[in-house]
Coordinates of C-alpha atoms and ligand atoms in Angstrom, one line a residue:
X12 CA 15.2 -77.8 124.0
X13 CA 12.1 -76.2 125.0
X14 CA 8.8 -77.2 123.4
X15 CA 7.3 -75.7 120.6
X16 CA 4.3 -73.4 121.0
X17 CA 0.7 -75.3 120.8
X18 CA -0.3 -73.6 118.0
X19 CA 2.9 -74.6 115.9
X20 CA 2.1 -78.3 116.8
X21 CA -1.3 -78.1 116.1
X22 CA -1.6 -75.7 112.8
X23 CA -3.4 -78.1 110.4
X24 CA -1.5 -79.0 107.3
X25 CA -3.4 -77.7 103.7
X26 CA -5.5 -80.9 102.4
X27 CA -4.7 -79.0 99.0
X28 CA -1.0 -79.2 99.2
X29 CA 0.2 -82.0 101.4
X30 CA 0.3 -84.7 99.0
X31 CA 3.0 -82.5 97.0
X32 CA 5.8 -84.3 97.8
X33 CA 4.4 -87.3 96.2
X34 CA 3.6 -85.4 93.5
X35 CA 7.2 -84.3 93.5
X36 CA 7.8 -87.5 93.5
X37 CA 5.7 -88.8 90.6
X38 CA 7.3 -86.1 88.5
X39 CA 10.6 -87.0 89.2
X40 CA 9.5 -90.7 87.5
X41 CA 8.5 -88.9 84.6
X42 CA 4.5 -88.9 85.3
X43 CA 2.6 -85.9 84.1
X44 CA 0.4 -84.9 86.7
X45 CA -3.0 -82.9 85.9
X46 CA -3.6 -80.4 88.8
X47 CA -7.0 -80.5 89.9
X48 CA -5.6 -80.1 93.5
X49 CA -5.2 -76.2 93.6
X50 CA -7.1 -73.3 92.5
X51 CA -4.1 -71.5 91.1
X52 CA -5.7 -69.9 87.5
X53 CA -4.0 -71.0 84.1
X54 CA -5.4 -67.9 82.5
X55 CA -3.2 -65.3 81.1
X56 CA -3.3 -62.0 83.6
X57 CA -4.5 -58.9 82.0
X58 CA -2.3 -57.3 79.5
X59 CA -1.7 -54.4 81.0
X60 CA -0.6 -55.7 84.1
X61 CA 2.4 -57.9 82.4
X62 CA 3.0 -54.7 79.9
X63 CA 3.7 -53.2 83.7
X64 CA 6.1 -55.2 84.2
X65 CA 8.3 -53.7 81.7
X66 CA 7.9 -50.2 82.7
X67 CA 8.7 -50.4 86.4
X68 CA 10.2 -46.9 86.8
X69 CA 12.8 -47.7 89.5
X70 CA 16.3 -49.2 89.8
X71 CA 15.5 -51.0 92.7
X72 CA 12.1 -52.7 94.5
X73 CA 11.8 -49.9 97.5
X74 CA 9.1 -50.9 100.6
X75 CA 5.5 -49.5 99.4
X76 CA 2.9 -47.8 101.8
X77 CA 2.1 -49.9 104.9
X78 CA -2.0 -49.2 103.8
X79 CA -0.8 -50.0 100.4
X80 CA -0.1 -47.6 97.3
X81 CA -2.3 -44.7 96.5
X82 CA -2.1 -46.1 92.7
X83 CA -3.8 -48.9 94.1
X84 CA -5.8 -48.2 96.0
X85 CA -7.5 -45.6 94.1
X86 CA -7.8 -48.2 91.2
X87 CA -9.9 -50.4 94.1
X88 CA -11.9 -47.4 94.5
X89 CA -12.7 -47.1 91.0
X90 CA -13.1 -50.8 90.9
X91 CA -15.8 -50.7 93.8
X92 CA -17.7 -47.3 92.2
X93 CA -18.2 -49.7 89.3
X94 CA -20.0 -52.1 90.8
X95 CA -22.0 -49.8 92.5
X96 CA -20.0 -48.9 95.8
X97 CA -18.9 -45.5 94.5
X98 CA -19.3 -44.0 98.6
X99 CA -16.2 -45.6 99.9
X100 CA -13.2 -43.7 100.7
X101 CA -9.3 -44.7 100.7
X102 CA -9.2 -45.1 104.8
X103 CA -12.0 -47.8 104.1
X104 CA -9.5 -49.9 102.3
X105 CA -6.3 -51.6 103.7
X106 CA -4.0 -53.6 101.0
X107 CA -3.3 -57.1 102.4
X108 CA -0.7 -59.9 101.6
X109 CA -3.7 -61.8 99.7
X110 CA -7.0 -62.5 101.2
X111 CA -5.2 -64.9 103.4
X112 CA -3.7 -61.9 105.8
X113 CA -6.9 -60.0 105.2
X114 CA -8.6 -63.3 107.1
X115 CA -6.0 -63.7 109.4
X116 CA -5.5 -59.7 110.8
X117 CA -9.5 -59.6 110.7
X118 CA -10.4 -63.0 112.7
X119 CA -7.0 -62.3 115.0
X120 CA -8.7 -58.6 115.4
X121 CA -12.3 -59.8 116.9
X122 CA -11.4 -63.2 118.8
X123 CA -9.5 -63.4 122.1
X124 CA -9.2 -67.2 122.3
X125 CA -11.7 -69.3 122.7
X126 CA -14.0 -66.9 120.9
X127 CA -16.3 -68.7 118.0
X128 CA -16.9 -68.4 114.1
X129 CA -19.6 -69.3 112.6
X130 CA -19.1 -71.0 109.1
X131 CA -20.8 -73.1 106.6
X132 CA -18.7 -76.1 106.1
X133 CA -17.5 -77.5 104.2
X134 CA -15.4 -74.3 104.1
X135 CA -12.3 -73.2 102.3
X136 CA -9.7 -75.1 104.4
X137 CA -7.7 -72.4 105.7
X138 CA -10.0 -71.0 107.8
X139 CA -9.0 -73.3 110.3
X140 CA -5.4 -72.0 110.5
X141 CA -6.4 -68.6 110.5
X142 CA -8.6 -69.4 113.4
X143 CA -6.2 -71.3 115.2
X144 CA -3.7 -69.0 114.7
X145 CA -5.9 -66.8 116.7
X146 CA -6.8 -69.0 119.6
X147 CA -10.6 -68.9 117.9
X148 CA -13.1 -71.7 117.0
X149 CA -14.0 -72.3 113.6
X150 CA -18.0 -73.4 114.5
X151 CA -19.3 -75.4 111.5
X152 CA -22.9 -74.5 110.1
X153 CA -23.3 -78.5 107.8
X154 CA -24.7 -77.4 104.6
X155 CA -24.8 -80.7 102.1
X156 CA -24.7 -81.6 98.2
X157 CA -28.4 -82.1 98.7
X158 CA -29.6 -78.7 98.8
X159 CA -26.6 -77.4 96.6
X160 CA -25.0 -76.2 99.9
X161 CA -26.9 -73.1 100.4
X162 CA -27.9 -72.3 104.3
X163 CA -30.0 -73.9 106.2
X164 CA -32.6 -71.9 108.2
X165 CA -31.5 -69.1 110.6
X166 CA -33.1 -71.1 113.6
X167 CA -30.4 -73.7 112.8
X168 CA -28.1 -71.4 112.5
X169 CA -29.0 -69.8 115.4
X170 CA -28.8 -72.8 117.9
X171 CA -24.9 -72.3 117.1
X172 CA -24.7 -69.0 118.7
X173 CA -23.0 -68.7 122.4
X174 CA -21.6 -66.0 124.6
X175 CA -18.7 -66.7 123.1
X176 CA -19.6 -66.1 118.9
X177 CA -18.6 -63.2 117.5
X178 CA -19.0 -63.2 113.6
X179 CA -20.2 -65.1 110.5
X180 CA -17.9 -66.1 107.8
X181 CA -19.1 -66.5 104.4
X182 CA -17.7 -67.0 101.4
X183 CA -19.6 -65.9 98.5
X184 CA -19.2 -67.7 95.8
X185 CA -17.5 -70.3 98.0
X186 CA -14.8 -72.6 97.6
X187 CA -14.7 -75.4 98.2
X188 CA -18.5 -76.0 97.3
X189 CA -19.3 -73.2 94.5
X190 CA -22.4 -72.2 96.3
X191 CA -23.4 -68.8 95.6
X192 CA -25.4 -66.9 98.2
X193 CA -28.1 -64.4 96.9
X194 CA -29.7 -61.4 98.6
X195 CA -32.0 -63.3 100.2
X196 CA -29.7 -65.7 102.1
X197 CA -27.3 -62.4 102.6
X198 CA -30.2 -60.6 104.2
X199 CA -31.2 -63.5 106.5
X200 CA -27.5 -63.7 107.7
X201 CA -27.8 -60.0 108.3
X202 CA -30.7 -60.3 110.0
X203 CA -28.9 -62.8 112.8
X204 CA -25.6 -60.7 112.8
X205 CA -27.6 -57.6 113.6
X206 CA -29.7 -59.4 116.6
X207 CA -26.4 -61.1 118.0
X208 CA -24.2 -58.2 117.6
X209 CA -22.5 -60.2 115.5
X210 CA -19.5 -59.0 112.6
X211 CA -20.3 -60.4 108.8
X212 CA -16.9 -60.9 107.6
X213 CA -17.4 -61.8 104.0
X214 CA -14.6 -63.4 101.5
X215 CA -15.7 -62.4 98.2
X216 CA -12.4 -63.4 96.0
X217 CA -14.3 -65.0 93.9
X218 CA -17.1 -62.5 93.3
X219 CA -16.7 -62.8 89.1
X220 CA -17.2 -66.5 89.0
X221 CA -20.5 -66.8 88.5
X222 CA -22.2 -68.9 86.5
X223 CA -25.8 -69.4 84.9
X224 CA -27.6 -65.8 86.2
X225 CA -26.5 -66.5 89.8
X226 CA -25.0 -63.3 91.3
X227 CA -23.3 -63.2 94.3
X228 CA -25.2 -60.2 96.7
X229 CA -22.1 -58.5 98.1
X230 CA -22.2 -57.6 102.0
X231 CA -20.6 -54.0 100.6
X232 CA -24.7 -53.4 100.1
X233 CA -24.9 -53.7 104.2
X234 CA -22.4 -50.8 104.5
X235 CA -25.5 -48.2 105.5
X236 CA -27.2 -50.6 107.4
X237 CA -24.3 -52.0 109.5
X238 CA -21.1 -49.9 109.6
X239 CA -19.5 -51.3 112.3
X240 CA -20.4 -55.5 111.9
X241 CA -19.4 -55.3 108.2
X242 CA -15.9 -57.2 107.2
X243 CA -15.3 -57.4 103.5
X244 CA -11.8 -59.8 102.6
X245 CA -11.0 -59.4 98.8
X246 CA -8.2 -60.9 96.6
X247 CA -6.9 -59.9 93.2
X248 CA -5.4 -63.6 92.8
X249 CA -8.4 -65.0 91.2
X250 CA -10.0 -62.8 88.9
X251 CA -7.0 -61.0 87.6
X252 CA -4.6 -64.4 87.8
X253 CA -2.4 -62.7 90.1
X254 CA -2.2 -65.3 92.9
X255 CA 2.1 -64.8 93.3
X256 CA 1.6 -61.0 93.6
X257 CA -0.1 -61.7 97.2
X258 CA -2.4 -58.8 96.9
X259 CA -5.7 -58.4 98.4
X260 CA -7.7 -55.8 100.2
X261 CA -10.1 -55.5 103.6
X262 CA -13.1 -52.7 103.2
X263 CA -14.8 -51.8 106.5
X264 CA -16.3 -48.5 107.9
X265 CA -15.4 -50.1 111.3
X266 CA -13.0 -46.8 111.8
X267 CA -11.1 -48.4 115.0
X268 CA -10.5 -52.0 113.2
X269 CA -9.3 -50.2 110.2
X270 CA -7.0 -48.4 112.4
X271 CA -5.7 -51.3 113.5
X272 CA -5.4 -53.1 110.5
X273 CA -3.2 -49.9 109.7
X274 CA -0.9 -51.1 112.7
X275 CA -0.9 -55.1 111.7
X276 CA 0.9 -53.2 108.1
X277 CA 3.2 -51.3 110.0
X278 CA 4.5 -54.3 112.0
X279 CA 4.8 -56.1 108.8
X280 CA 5.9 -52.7 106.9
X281 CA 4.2 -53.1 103.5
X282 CA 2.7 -55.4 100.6
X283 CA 5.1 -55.7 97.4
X284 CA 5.6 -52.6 96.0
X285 CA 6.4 -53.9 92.3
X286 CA 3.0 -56.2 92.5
X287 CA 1.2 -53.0 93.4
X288 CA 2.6 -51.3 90.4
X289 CA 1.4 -53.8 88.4
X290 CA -1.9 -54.8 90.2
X291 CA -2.4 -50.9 90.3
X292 CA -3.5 -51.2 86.4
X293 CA -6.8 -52.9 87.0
X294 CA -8.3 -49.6 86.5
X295 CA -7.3 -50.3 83.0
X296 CA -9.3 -54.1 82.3
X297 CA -11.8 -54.0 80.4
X298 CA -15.1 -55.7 81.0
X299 CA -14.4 -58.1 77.7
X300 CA -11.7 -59.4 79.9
X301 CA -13.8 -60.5 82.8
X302 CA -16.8 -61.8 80.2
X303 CA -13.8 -63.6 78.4
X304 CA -12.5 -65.0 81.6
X305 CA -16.0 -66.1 83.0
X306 CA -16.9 -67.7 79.8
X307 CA -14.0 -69.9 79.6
X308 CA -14.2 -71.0 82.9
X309 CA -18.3 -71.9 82.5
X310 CA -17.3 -74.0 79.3
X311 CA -14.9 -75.6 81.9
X312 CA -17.0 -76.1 84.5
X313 CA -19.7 -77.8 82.1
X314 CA -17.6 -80.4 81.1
X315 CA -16.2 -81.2 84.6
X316 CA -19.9 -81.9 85.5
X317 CA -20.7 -83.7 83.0
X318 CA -17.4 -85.9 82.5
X319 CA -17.5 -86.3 86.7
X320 CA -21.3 -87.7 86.4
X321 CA -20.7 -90.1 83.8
X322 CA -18.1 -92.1 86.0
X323 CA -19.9 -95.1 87.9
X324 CA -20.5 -94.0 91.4
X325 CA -19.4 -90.3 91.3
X326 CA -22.0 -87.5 92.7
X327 CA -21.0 -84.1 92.1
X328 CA -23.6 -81.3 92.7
X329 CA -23.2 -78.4 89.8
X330 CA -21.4 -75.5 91.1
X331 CA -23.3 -71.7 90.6
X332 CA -20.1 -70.3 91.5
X333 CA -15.7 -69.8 91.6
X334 CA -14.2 -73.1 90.7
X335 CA -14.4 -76.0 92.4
X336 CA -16.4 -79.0 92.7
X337 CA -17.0 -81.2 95.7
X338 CA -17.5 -84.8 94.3
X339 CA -18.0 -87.8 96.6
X340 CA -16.1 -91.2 95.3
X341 CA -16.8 -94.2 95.7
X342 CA -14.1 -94.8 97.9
X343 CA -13.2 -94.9 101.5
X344 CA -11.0 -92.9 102.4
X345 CA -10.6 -90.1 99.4
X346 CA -6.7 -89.3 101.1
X347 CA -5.6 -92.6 100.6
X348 CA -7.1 -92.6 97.2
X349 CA -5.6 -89.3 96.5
X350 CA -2.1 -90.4 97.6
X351 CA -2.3 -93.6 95.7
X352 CA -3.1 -91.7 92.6
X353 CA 0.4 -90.3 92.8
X354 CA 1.8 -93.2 94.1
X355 CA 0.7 -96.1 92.6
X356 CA -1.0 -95.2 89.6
X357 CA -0.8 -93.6 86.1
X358 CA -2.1 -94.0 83.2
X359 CA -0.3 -93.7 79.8
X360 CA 2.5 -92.6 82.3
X361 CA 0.1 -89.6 83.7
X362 CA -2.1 -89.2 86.6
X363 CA -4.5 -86.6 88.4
X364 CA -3.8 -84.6 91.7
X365 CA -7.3 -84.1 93.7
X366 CA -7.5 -82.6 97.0
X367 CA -8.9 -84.6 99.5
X368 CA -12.2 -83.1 101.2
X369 CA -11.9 -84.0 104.7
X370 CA -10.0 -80.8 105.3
X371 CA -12.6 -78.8 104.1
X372 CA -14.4 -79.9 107.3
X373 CA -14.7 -79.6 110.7
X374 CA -17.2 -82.3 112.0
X375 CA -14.7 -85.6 112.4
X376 CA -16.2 -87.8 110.0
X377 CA -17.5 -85.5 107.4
X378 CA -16.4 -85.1 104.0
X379 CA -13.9 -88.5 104.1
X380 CA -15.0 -90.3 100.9
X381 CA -15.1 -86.6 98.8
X382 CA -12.6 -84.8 97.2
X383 CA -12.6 -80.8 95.9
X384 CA -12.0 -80.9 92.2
X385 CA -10.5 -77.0 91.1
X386 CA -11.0 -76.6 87.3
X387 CA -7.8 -74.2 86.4
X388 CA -7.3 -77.0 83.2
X389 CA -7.9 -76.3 79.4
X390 CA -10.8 -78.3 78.0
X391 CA -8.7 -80.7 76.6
X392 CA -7.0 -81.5 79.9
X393 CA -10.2 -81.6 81.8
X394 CA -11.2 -84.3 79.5
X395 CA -8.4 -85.8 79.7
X396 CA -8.0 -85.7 83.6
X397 CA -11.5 -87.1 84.1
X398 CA -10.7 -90.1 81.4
X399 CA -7.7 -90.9 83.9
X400 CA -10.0 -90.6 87.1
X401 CA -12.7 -92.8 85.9
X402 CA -9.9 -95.4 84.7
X403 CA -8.0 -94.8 88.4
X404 CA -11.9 -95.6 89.8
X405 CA -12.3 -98.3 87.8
X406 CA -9.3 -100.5 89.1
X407 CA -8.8 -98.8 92.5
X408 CA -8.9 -101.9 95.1
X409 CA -12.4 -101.8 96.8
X410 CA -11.3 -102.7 100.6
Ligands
PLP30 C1 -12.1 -68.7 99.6 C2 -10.7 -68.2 99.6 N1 -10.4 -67.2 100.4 C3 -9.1 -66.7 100.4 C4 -8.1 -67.2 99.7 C5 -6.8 -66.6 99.8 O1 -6.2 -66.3 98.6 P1 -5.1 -65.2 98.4 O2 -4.4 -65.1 99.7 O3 -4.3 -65.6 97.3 O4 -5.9 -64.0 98.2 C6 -8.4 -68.3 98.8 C7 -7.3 -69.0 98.0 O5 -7.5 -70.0 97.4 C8 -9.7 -68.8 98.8 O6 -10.0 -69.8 98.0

C-alpha cells in the first residue's frame, strides 16, 4: 500500500480528547468522571433556540446556503450593530462549520507552506492542526503565568517576524490561558501588523466571558483602519451553548478572501440547515441571558481559583477571561498524571479528567508539569472535582 500523506501522519492528536478512551474506560468500571478536560458548556441554550426546534417548518433537513442562511445571517448583523458594528454588510459575513473551519479556510487562505503565524502560546491547541493542515508554521510568542499571560513588548514580538510571516493570531479572551487583551495591547498588535503588512486574524468565541471589568477590544474596531489585514473567526458554540450545531462565522472587508471563502462553502455545499434555523433566533436573546450566563460562570471561576490555590503546590494565575485555567502541578509529567487519574485512581469510586498542557504549546519543553482546567461544572461539582484533585495530589507517587 502506498504511504499515507505527511500531514495525515503528522496531524497532532487534541491534548483535550486523547485520554478519552481511558475515560471510556473508567466509565465502563462504574467511575464517575468530572470533565474539566473540555470546554463543552453545561448551560441550558437559549429558549428560543430549543422552542425552534419544535417548529422546523420542513418535512425534511434540505442543504442551506453555501454563505449560510439569510435568517442567519441577518441575525449576526443585528448581533454586530449591537455591539457597535452596525456598518457591516451580509457579503462581509460567511457561516462556517464552527470557528474551527472559520480557522482552517482563513490560515489555508494566506499561507502557501512554509509560511509563519505568529501566536501567543500557550494557545488553544488546535491551532496547530489548522496550521499544519496548511503546510504553515504555528510561530510561538511565550507569554507566562507571571505577567497573567498578556504580550510581551512589540520589539519581542517583532524579532519573530521573517519574510516568511504573514499574520498574527489572537485569541481574545483566550483559551487556554483566559487572558484578555484590551485596546491597548490590540492597538500595539495593530501597530506591527500594519508595518509588516501583516493579516490580524482574531478568534473572539469567547468575546462574553469576561470577568471583573475586563473587556475584550474587538479587532471589528480596526475595520476603517485596516480593511484588508483584518480576519475576525467567531463561534456561536460558547456563548449560546450550541457547540453540536457547528456554527460559526468569519467577518472581513478583505472582498477577494471573502470571495473565496464563498468557494471553500461551495466545495463543502453548506453548514446545517436545521442548526441555522435554530441558531437564526439569537436575534431574539435577551441581554438577561448573557448577564445570567456570565454571572454563573464568574461564581464558577471564583471557586476554581480559590479551591485550585488552596492545594499544596498548585499555581494557578486568575483568569480575566472565557473558561479555563492553566494550573501547574506539582508533578512531572501532567500526561501521565492525567492518564493515571483515569487509570489508577478514584476516589469514592469517582475521578477528574484534566487536559494535559503540553499541547497547548509549541516550544518542546514548555507547559509539561501544567494542565488546562475548563470550568463547564455546577458549583457543587467544581468543589467536588478539586476535593478529588487535591486528594489524587496528595498520594500521587513523587518519582
Ligand atoms: C479558542 C477557540 N477557538 C475556536 C474554537 C472552535 O470551536 P467551534 O468550532 O465549536 O466554534 C474553540 C473551541 O473550543 C476555541 O476554544
Amino acid at each position: 500500500m502506498k504511504k499515507l500523506s505527511w500531514i495525515a501522519e503528522n496531524i497532532p492528536a487534541s491534548p483535550i480528547r486523547e485520554l478519552v478512551p481511558f475515560a471510556e474506560a473508567a466509565k465502563k468500571r462504574g467511575v464517575k468522571i468530572y470533565h474539566l478536560n473540555i470546554g463543552d458548556p453545561d448551560i441550558e441554550s437559549p429558549s428560543v433556540m430549543i422552542e425552534a426546534l419544535k417548529t422546523w417548518p420542513h418535512q425534511l433537513i434540505p442543504y442551506a446556503n453555501s454563505q449560510g442562511e439569510s435568517h442567519l445571517i441577518n441575525s449576526l448583523l443585528g448581533y454586530y450593530g449591537k455591539l457597535g458594528f452596525g456598518k457591516l454588510a451580509s457579503a462581509d459575513l460567511q457561516i462556517t462549520l464552527g470557528g474551527s473551519e472559520g480557522l482552517l479556510w482563513t490560515i489555508s487562505s494566506i499561507c502557501e507552506p512554509g509560511d509563519e503565524i505568529l501566536t501567543f502560546e500557550p494557545f488553544y491547541t488546535n491551532y496547530m492542526s489548522f496550521a499544519l493542515r496548511a503546510g504553515a508554521k504555528l510561530v510561538p510568542i511565550e507569554t507566562t503565568i507571571e505577567t497573567g499571560f498578556h504580550s510581551p513588548k512589540a520589539s519581542v514580538i517583532e524579532k519573530k517576524i521573517t519574510e516568511r510571516t504573514k499574520a498574527i493570531l489572537v485569541c481574545n479572551p483566550s483559551n487556554p490561558t483566559g487572558a484578555v487583551y484590551p485596546k491597548v495591547e490590540m492597538d500595539m498588535l495593530l501597530g506591527i501588523a500594519k508595518k509588516h503588512g501583516l493579516y490580524i486574524i482574531a478568534d473572539e468565541v469567547y468575546r462574553e466571558f469576561a470577568y471583573d471589568g475586563h473587556q475584550p477590544y474587538s479587532v471589528l474596531n480596526y475595520l476603517t483602519d485596516y480593511p484588508e489585514g483584518i480576519i475576525l473567526v467567531d463561534s456561536l458554540s460558547k456563548r449560546y451553548s450550541l457547540c453540536g450545531a457547528r456554527l460559526g462565522v468569519i467577518v472581513s472587508l478583505n472582498k477577494k478572501l471573502m470571495q473565496a471563502f464563498l468557494r471553500y462553502g461551495q466545495a463543502r455545499l453548506s453548514a446545517g440547515s436545521l442548526d441555522q434555523y435554530v441558531a437564526g433566533q439569537l436575534d431574539k436573546v435577551s441581554d438577561a441571558y448573557f448577564q445570567k450566563l456570565i454571572k454563573e460562570y464568574d461564581r464558577r471561576r471564583q471557586v476554581l481559583v480559590k479551591g485550585l490555590r488552596k492545594i499544596p503546590g498548585v499555581v494557578c494565575s486568575e483568569p480575566e477571561g472565557a473558561f479555563y485555567i492553566m494550573a501547574k502541578l506539582p508533578v512531572k509529567d501532567s500526561k501521565k498524571f492525567a492518564q493515571w487519574l483515569l487509570t489508577d485512581f478514584s476516589d469514592d469510586n469517582e475521578t477528574v479528567m484534566v487536559a494535559p498542557a503540553a499541547g497547548f504549546y509549541a516550544t518542546k519543553g514548555l507547559g509539561v508539569d501544567e494542565v488546562r482546567i475548563a470550568y463547564v461544572l455546577n458549583i457543587k461539582a467544581l468543589e467536588r472535582a478539586v476535593v478529588i484533585l487535591a486528594r489524587a495530589l496528595e498520594i500521587y507517587p513523587k518519582n
